[in-house]
mmCIF file of C-alpha atoms and ligand atoms in Angstrom:
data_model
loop_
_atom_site.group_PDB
_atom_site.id
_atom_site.type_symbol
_atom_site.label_atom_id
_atom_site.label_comp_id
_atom_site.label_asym_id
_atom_site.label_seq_id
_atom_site.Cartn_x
_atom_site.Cartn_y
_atom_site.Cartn_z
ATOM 1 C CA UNK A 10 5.176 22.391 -20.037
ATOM 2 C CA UNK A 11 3.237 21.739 -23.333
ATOM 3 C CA UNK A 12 -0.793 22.519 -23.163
ATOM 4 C CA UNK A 13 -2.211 18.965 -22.639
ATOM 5 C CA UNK A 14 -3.706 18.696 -26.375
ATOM 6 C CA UNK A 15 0.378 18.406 -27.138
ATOM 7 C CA UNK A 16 0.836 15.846 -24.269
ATOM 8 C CA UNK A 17 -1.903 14.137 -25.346
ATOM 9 C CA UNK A 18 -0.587 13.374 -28.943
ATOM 10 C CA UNK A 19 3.052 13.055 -27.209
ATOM 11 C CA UNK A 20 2.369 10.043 -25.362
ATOM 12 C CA UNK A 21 0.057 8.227 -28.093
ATOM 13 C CA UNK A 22 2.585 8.989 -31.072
ATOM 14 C CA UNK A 23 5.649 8.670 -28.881
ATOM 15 C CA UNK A 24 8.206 6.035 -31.002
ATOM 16 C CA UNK A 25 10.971 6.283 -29.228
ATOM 17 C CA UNK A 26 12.951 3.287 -27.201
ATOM 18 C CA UNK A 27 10.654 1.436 -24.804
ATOM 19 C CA UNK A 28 9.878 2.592 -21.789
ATOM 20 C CA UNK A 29 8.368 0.590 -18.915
ATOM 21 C CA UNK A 30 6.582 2.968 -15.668
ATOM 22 C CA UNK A 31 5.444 1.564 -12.680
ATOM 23 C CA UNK A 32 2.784 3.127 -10.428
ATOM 24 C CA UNK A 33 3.704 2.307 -6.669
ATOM 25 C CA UNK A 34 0.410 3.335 -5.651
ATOM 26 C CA UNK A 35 -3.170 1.147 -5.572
ATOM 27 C CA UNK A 36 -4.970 4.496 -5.584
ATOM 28 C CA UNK A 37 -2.617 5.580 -9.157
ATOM 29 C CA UNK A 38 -4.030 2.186 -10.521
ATOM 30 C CA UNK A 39 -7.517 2.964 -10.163
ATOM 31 C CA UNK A 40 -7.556 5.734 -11.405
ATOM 32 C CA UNK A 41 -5.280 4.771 -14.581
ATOM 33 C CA UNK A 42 -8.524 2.180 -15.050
ATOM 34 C CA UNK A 43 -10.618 5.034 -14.352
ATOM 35 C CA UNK A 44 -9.895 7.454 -17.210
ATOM 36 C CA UNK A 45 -8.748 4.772 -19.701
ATOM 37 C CA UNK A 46 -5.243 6.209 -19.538
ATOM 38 C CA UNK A 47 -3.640 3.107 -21.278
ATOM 39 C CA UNK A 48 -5.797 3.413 -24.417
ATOM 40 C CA UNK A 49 -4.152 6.688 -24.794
ATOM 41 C CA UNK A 50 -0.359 5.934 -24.407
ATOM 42 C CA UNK A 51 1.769 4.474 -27.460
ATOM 43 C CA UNK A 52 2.188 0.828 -27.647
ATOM 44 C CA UNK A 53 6.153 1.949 -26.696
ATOM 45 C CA UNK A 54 4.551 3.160 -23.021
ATOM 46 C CA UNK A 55 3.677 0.531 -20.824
ATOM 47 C CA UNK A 56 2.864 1.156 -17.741
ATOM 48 C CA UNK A 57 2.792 -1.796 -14.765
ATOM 49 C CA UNK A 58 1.402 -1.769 -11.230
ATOM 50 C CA UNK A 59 3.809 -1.820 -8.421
ATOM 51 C CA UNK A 60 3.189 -2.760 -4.399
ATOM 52 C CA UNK A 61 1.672 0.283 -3.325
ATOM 53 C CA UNK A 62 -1.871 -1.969 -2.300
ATOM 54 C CA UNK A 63 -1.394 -2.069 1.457
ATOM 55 C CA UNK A 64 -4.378 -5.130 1.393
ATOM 56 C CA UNK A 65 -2.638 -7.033 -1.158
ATOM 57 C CA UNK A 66 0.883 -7.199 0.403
ATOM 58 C CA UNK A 67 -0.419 -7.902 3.978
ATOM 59 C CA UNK A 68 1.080 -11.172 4.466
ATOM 60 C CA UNK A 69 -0.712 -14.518 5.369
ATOM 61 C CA UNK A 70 0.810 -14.809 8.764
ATOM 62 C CA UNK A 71 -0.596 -11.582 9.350
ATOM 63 C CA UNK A 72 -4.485 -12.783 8.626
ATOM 64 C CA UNK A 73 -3.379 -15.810 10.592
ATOM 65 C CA UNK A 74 -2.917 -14.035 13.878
ATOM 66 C CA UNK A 75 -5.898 -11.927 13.510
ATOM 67 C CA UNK A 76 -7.841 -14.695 12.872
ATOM 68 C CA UNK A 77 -6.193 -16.489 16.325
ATOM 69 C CA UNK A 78 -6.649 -13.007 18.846
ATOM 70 C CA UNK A 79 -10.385 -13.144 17.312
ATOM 71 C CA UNK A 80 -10.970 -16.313 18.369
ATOM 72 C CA UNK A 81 -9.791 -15.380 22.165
ATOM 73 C CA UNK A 82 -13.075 -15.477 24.462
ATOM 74 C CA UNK A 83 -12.661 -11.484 25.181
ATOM 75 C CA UNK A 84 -10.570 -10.281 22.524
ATOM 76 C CA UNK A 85 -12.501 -8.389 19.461
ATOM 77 C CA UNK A 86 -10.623 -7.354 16.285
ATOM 78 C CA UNK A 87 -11.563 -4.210 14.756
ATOM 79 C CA UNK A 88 -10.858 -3.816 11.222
ATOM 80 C CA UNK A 89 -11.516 -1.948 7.568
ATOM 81 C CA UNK A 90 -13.487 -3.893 5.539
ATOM 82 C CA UNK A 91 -10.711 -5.107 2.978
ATOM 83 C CA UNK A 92 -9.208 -6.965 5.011
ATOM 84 C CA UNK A 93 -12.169 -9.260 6.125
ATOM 85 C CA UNK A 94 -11.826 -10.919 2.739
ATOM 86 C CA UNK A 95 -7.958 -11.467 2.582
ATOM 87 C CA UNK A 96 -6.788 -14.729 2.568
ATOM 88 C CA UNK A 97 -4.833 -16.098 5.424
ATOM 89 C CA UNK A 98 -2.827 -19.164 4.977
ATOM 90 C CA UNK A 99 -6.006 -21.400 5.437
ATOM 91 C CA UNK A 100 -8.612 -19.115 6.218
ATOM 92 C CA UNK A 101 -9.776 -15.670 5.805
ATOM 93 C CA UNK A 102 -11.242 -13.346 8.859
ATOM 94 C CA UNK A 103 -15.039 -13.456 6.940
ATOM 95 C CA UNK A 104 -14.484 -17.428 7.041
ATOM 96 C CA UNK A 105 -13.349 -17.405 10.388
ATOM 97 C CA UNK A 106 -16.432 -15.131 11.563
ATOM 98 C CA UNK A 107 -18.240 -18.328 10.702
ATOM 99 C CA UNK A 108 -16.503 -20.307 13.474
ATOM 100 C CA UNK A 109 -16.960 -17.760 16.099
ATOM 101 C CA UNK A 110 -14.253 -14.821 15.206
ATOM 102 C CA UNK A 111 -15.387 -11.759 16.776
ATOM 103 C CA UNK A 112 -14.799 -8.672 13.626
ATOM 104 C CA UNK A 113 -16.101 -5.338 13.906
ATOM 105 C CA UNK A 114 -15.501 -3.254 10.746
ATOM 106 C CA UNK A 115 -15.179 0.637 11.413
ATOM 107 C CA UNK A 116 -13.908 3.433 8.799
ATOM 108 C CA UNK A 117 -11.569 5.007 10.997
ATOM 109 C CA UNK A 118 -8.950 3.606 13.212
ATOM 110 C CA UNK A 119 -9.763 6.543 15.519
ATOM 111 C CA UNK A 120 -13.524 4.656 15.836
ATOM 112 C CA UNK A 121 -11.859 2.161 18.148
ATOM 113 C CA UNK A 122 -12.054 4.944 20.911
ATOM 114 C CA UNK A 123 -15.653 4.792 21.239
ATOM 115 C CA UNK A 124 -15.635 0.922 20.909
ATOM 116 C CA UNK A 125 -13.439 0.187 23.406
ATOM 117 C CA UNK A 126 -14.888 2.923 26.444
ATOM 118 C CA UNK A 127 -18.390 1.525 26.404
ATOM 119 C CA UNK A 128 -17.047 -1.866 26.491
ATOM 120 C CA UNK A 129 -14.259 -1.564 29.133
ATOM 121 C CA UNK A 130 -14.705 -5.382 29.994
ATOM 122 C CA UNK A 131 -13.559 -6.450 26.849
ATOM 123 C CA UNK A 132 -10.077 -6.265 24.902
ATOM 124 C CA UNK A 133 -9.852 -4.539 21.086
ATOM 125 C CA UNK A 134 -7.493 -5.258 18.711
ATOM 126 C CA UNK A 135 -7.135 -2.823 16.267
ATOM 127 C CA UNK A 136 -5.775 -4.337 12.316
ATOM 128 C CA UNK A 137 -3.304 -1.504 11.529
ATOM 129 C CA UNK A 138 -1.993 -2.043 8.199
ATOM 130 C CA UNK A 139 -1.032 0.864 5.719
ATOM 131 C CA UNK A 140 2.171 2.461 4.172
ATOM 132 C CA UNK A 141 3.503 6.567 5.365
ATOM 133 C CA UNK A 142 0.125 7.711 4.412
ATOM 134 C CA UNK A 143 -1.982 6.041 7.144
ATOM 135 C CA UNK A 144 0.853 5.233 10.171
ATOM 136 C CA UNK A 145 0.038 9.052 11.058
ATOM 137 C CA UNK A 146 -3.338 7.961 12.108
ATOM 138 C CA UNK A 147 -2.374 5.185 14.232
ATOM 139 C CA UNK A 148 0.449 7.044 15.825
ATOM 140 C CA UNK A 149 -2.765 9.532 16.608
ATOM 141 C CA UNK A 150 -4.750 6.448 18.254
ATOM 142 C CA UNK A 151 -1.804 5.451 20.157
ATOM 143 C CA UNK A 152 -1.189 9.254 21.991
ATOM 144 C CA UNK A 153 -5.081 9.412 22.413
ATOM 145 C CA UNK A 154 -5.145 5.922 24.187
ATOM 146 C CA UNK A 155 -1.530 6.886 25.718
ATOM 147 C CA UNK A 156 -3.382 10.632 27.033
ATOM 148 C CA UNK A 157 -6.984 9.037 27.923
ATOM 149 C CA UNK A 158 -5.358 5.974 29.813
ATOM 150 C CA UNK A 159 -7.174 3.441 27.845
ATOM 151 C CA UNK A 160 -6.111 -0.301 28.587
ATOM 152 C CA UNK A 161 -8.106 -2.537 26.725
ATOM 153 C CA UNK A 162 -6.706 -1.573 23.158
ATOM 154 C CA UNK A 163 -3.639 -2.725 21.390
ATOM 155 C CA UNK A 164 -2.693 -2.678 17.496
ATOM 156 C CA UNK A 165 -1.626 -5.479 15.561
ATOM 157 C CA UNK A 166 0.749 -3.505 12.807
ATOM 158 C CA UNK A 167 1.548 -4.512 9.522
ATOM 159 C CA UNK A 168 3.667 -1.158 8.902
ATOM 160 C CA UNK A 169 4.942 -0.426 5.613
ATOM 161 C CA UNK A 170 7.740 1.850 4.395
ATOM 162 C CA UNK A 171 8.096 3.110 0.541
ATOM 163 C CA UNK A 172 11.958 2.943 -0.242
ATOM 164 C CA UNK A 173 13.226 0.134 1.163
ATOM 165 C CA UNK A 174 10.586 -1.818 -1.045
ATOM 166 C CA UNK A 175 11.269 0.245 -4.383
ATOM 167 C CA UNK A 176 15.443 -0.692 -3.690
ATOM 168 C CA UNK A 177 13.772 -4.174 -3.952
ATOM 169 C CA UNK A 178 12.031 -3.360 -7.061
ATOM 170 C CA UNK A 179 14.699 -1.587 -8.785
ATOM 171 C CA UNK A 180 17.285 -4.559 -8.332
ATOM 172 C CA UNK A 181 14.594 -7.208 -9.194
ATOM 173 C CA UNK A 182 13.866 -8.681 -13.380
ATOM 174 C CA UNK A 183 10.683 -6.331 -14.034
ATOM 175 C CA UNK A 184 13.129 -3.945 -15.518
ATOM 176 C CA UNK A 185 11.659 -0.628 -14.638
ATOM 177 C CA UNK A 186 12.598 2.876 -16.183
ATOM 178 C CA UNK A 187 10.191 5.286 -14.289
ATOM 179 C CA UNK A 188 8.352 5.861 -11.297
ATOM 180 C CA UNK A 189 5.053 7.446 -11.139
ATOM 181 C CA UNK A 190 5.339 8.198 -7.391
ATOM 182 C CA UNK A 191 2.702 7.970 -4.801
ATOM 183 C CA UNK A 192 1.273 11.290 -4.351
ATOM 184 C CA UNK A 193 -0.532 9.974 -0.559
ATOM 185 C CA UNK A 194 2.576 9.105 0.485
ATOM 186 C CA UNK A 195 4.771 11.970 -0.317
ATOM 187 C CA UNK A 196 2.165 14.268 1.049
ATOM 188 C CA UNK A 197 3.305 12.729 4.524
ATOM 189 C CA UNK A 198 7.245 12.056 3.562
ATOM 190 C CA UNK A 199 7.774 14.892 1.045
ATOM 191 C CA UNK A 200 9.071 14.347 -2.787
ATOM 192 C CA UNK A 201 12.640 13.681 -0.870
ATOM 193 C CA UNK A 202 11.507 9.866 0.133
ATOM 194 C CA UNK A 203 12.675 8.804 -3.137
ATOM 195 C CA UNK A 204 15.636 10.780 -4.175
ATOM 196 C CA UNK A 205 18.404 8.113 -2.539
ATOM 197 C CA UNK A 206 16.513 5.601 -5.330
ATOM 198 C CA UNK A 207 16.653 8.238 -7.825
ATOM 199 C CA UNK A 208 20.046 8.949 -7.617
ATOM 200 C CA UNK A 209 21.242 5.349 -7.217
ATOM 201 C CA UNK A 210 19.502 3.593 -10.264
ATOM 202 C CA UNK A 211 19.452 6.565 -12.435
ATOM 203 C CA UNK A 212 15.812 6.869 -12.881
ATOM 204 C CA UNK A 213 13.291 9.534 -12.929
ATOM 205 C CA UNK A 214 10.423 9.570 -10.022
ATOM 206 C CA UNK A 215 7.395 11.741 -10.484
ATOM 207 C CA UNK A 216 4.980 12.494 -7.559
ATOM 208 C CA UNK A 217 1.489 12.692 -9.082
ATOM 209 C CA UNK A 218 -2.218 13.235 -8.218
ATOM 210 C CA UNK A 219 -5.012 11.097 -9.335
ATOM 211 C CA UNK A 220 -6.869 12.769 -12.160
ATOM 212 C CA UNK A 221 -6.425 11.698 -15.661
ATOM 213 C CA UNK A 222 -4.661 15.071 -16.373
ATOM 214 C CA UNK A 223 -2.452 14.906 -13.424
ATOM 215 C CA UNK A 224 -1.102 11.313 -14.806
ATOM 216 C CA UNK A 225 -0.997 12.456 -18.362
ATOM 217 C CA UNK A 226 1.299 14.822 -17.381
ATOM 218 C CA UNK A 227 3.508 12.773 -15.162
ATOM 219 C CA UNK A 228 3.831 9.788 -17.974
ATOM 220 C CA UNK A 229 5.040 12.783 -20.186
ATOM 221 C CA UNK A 230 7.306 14.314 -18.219
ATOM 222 C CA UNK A 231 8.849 10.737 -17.259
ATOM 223 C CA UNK A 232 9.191 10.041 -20.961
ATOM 224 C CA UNK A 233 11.020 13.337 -21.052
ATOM 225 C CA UNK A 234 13.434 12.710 -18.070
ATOM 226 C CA UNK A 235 13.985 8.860 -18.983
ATOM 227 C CA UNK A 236 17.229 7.845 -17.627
ATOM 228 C CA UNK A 237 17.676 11.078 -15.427
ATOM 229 C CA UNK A 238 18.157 10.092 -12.221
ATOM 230 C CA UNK A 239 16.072 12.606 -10.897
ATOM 231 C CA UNK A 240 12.533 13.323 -8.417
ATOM 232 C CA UNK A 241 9.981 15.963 -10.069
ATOM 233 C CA UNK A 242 7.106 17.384 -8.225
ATOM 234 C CA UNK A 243 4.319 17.256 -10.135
ATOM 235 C CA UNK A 244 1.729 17.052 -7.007
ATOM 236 C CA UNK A 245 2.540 20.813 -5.556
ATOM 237 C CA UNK A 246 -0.438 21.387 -4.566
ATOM 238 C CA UNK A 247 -0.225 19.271 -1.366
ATOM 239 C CA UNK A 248 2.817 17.911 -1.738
ATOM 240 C CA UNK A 249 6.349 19.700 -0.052
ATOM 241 C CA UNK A 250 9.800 18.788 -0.310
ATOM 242 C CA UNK A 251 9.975 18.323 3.437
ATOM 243 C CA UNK A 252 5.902 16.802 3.931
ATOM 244 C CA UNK A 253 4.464 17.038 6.972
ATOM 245 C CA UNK A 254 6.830 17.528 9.317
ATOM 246 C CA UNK A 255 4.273 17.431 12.477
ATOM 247 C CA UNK A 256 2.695 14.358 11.755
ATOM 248 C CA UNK A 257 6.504 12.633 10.928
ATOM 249 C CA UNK A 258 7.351 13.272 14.430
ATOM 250 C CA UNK A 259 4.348 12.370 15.574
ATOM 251 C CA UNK A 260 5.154 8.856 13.519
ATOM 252 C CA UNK A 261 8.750 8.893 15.796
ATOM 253 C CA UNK A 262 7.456 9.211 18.693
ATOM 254 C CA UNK A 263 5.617 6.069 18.185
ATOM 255 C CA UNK A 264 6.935 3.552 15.809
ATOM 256 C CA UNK A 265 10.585 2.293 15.394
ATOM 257 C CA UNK A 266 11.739 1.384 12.070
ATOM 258 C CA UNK A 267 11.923 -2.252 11.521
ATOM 259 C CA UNK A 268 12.084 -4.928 9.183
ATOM 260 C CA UNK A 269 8.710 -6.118 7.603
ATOM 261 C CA UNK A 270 7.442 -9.295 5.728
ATOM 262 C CA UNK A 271 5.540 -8.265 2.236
ATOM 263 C CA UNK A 272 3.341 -11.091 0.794
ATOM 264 C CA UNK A 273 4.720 -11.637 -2.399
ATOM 265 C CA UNK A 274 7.913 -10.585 -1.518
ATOM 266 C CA UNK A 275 9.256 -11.801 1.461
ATOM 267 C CA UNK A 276 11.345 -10.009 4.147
ATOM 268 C CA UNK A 277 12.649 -6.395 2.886
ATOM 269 C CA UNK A 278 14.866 -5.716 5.860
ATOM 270 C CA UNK A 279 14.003 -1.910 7.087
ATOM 271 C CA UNK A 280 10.464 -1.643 4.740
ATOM 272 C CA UNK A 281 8.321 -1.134 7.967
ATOM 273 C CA UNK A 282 7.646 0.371 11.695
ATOM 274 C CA UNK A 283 6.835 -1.496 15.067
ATOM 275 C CA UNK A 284 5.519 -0.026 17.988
ATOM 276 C CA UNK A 285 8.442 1.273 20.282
ATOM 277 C CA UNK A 286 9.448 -0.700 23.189
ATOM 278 C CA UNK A 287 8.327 1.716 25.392
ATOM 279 C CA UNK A 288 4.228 1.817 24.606
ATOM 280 C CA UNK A 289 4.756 -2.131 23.996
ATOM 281 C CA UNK A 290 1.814 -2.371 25.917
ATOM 282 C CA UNK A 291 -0.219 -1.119 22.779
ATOM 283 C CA UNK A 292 1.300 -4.066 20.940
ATOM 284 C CA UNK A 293 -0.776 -7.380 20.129
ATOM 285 C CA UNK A 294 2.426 -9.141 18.925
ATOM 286 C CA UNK A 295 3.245 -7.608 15.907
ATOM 287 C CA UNK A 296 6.803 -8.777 15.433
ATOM 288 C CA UNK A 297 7.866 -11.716 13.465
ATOM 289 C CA UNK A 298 5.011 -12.349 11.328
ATOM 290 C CA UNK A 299 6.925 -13.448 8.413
ATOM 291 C CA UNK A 300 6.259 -16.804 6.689
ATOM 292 C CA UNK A 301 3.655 -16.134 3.759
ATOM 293 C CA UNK A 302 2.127 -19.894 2.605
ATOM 294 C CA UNK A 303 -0.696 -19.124 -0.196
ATOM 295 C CA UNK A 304 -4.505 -20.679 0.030
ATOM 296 C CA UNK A 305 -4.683 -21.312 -3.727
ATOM 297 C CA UNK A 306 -0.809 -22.788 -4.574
ATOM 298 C CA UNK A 307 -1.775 -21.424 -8.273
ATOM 299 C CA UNK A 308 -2.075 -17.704 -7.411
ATOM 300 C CA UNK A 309 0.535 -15.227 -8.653
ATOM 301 C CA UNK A 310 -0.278 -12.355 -6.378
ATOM 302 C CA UNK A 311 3.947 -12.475 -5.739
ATOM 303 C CA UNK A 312 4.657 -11.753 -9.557
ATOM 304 C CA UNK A 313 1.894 -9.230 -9.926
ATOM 305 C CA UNK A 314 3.333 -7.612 -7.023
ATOM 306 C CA UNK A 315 6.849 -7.249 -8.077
ATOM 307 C CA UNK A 316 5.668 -6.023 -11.587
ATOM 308 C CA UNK A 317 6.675 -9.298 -13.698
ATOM 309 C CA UNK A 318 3.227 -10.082 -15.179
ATOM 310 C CA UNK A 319 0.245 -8.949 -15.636
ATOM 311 C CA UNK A 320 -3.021 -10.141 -13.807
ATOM 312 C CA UNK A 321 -4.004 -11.664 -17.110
ATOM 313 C CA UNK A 322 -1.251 -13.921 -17.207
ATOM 314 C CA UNK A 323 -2.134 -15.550 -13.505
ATOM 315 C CA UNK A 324 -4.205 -18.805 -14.930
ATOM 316 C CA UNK A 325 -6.683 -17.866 -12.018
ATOM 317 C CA UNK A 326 -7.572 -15.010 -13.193
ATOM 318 C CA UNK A 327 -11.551 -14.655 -13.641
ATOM 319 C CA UNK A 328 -11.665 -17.902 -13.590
ATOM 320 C CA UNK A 329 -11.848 -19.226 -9.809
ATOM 321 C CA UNK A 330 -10.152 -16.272 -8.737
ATOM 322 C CA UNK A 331 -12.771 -12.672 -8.960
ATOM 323 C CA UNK A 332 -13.596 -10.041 -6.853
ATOM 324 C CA UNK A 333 -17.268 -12.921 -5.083
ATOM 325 C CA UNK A 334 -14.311 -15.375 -4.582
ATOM 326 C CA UNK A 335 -10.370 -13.842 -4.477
ATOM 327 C CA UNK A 336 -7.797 -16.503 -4.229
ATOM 328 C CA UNK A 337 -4.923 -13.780 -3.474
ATOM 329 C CA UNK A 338 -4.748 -10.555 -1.937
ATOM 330 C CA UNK A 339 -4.701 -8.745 -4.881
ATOM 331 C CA UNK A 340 -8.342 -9.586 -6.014
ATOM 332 C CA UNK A 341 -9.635 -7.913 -2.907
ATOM 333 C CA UNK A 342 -9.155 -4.350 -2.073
ATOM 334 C CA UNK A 343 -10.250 -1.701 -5.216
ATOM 335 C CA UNK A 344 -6.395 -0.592 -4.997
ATOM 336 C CA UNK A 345 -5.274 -4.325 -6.130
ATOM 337 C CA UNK A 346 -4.421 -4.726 -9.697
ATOM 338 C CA UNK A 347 -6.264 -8.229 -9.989
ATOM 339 C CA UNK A 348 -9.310 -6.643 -8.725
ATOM 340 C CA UNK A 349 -8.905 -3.191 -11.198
ATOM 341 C CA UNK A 350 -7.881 -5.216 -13.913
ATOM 342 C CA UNK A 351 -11.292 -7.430 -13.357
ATOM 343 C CA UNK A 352 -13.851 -4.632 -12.769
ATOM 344 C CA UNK A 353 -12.369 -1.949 -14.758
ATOM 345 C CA UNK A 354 -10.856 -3.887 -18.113
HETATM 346 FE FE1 SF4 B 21 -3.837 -14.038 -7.180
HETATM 347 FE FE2 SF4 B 21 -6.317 -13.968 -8.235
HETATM 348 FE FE3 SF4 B 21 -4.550 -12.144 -8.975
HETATM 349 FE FE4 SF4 B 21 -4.266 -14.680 -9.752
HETATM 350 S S1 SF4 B 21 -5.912 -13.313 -10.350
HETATM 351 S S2 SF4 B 21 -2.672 -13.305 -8.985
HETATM 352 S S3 SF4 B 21 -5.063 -15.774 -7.948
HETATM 353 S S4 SF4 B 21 -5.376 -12.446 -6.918
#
């Protein structure tokens, strides 16, 4: 590949045809905000943010239920911080705390552990949200609970998978030509995850890291391979063909595939994992959380999502709706493009 001086003046004198790249991934759009990537690309590269913000496409009857096993005289839910902020369909879990919700925040879903053994009177639900990257983790919590005999803990999952919701994206009016792939992901899946895609729509995927140089290099080589319907590795440091193979079956033992509701989008039939049947126990009623009514009517979190404007164009935006007082989902977590769009420029 050329030394990155070339790629460099590539990408900002590149005049060919038009060519629009999404980045799947929350953690890709921080750090295109980071290192000012989008000053350097042509006016002819344009690069949009995709669904990859597991916050932002946690839908409202999600928050909803939270909010009700929180309110439960014995029940505490145990959470990351993002989502204490999210807005339910009325309400969100930070509100609710104000009426009596009991939240604890922790940093790992693994923290529950501790939580729930010196409380063994008391019932823990843990907020399990997350795409391939994270399920891993809570397929770990459940075999730990499942080996230790723990009772009083059960997951509320909001599961996602990656290609079911990219088949969406691919067949929907944002009129995509490129993928910069999520590099978290494929660590977990392997580069393969998105080759059915690739193949089908004709269209290059590139698995990248997160430094500037890392991206540079993936928006040039998915200039190069525009219209090749084709997955390049440009991650090989951690990522495999095959991924982690250990921690997949782990994820199978566990969790079924299912259908899942993204806000935003709806239902993508397939685009997420349940608990199996058989550990149901572990299960705080995860299925059939679907219907996603917005707090603020106005806010376009659903076209942000699916890549058809820009966070600029939602008349909320830093107006009523910033980071002290999101409207939407995606004016909440660091990885949401309202909220990088707002703190970063
Ligand atoms: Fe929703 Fe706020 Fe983003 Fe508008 S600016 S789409 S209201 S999160």
């Amino acid at each position: 590949m050329k030394d990155l001086k070339e790629i460099i003046s590539f990408l900002k004198e590149y005049d060919g045809e038009e060519i629009r790249i999404m980045e799947i991934c929350g953690s890709h759009t921080g750090a295109i905000a980071k290192n000012g990537i989008e000053a350097m690309l042509s006016e002819k590269i344009c690069l949009i943010s995709g669904p990859g913000c597991p916050v932002c496409v946690t839908p409202s009857a999600y928050i909803d239920r939270l909010i009700e096993l929180s309110l439960e005289s014995d029940t505490t839910v145990v959470t990351f911080g993002d989502l204490l902020r999210v807005p339910g369909s009325r309400e969100s879990l930070r509100e609710a705390q104000g009426r009596g919700a009991k939240v604890k925040m922790v940093y790992s879903p693994m923290d529950i552990i501790g939580i729930a053994k010196d409380s063994p009177d008391n019932k823990f639900v843990f907020a399990a949200i997350g795409f391939e990257t994270t399920t891993p983790v809570y397929a770990l919590l459940l075999d730990t609970l499942v080996k230790e005999k723990i009772e009083n803990v059960k997951l509320l999952t909001a599961l996602k998978t990656m290609p079911e919701v990219v088949d969406v994206l691919c067949s929907g009016g944002a009129k995509i030509n490129a993928f910069i792939a999520p590099g978290h992901v494929c660590v977990v899946t392997g580069s393969r995850i998105f080759e059915p895609a690739a193949q089908k729509y004709h269209l290059p995927f590139v698995v990248s890291g997160f430094e500037g140089e890392d991206l540079l290099r993936t928006i040039y080589l998915l200039v190069q391979n525009k219209g090749e319907g084709k997955v390049i590795n440009n991650y090989p440091s951690v990522v495999s063909y095959e991924g982690n193979e250990k921690a997949q079956a782990l994820v199978e033992k566990y969790f079924t595939k299912a259908d899942a509701s993204w806000r935003g989008i709806g239902n993508v039939t397939g685009s997420g994992r349940l608990i199996r049947p058989e550990f149901s126990r572990y299960d705080a009623g995860s299925a059939g959380l679907e219907y996603d009514e917005k707090k603020n009517k106005a806010c376009s979190c659903d076209k942000v999502i699916m890549g058809l404007i820009s966070p600029e164009e939602c008349p909320l935006f830093g107006k009523i709706c910033n980071p002290g007082n999101p409207q939407g989902a995606c004016m909440v977590s660091p990885e949401g493009s309202c909220n990088t769009r707002f703190c970063m420029g």
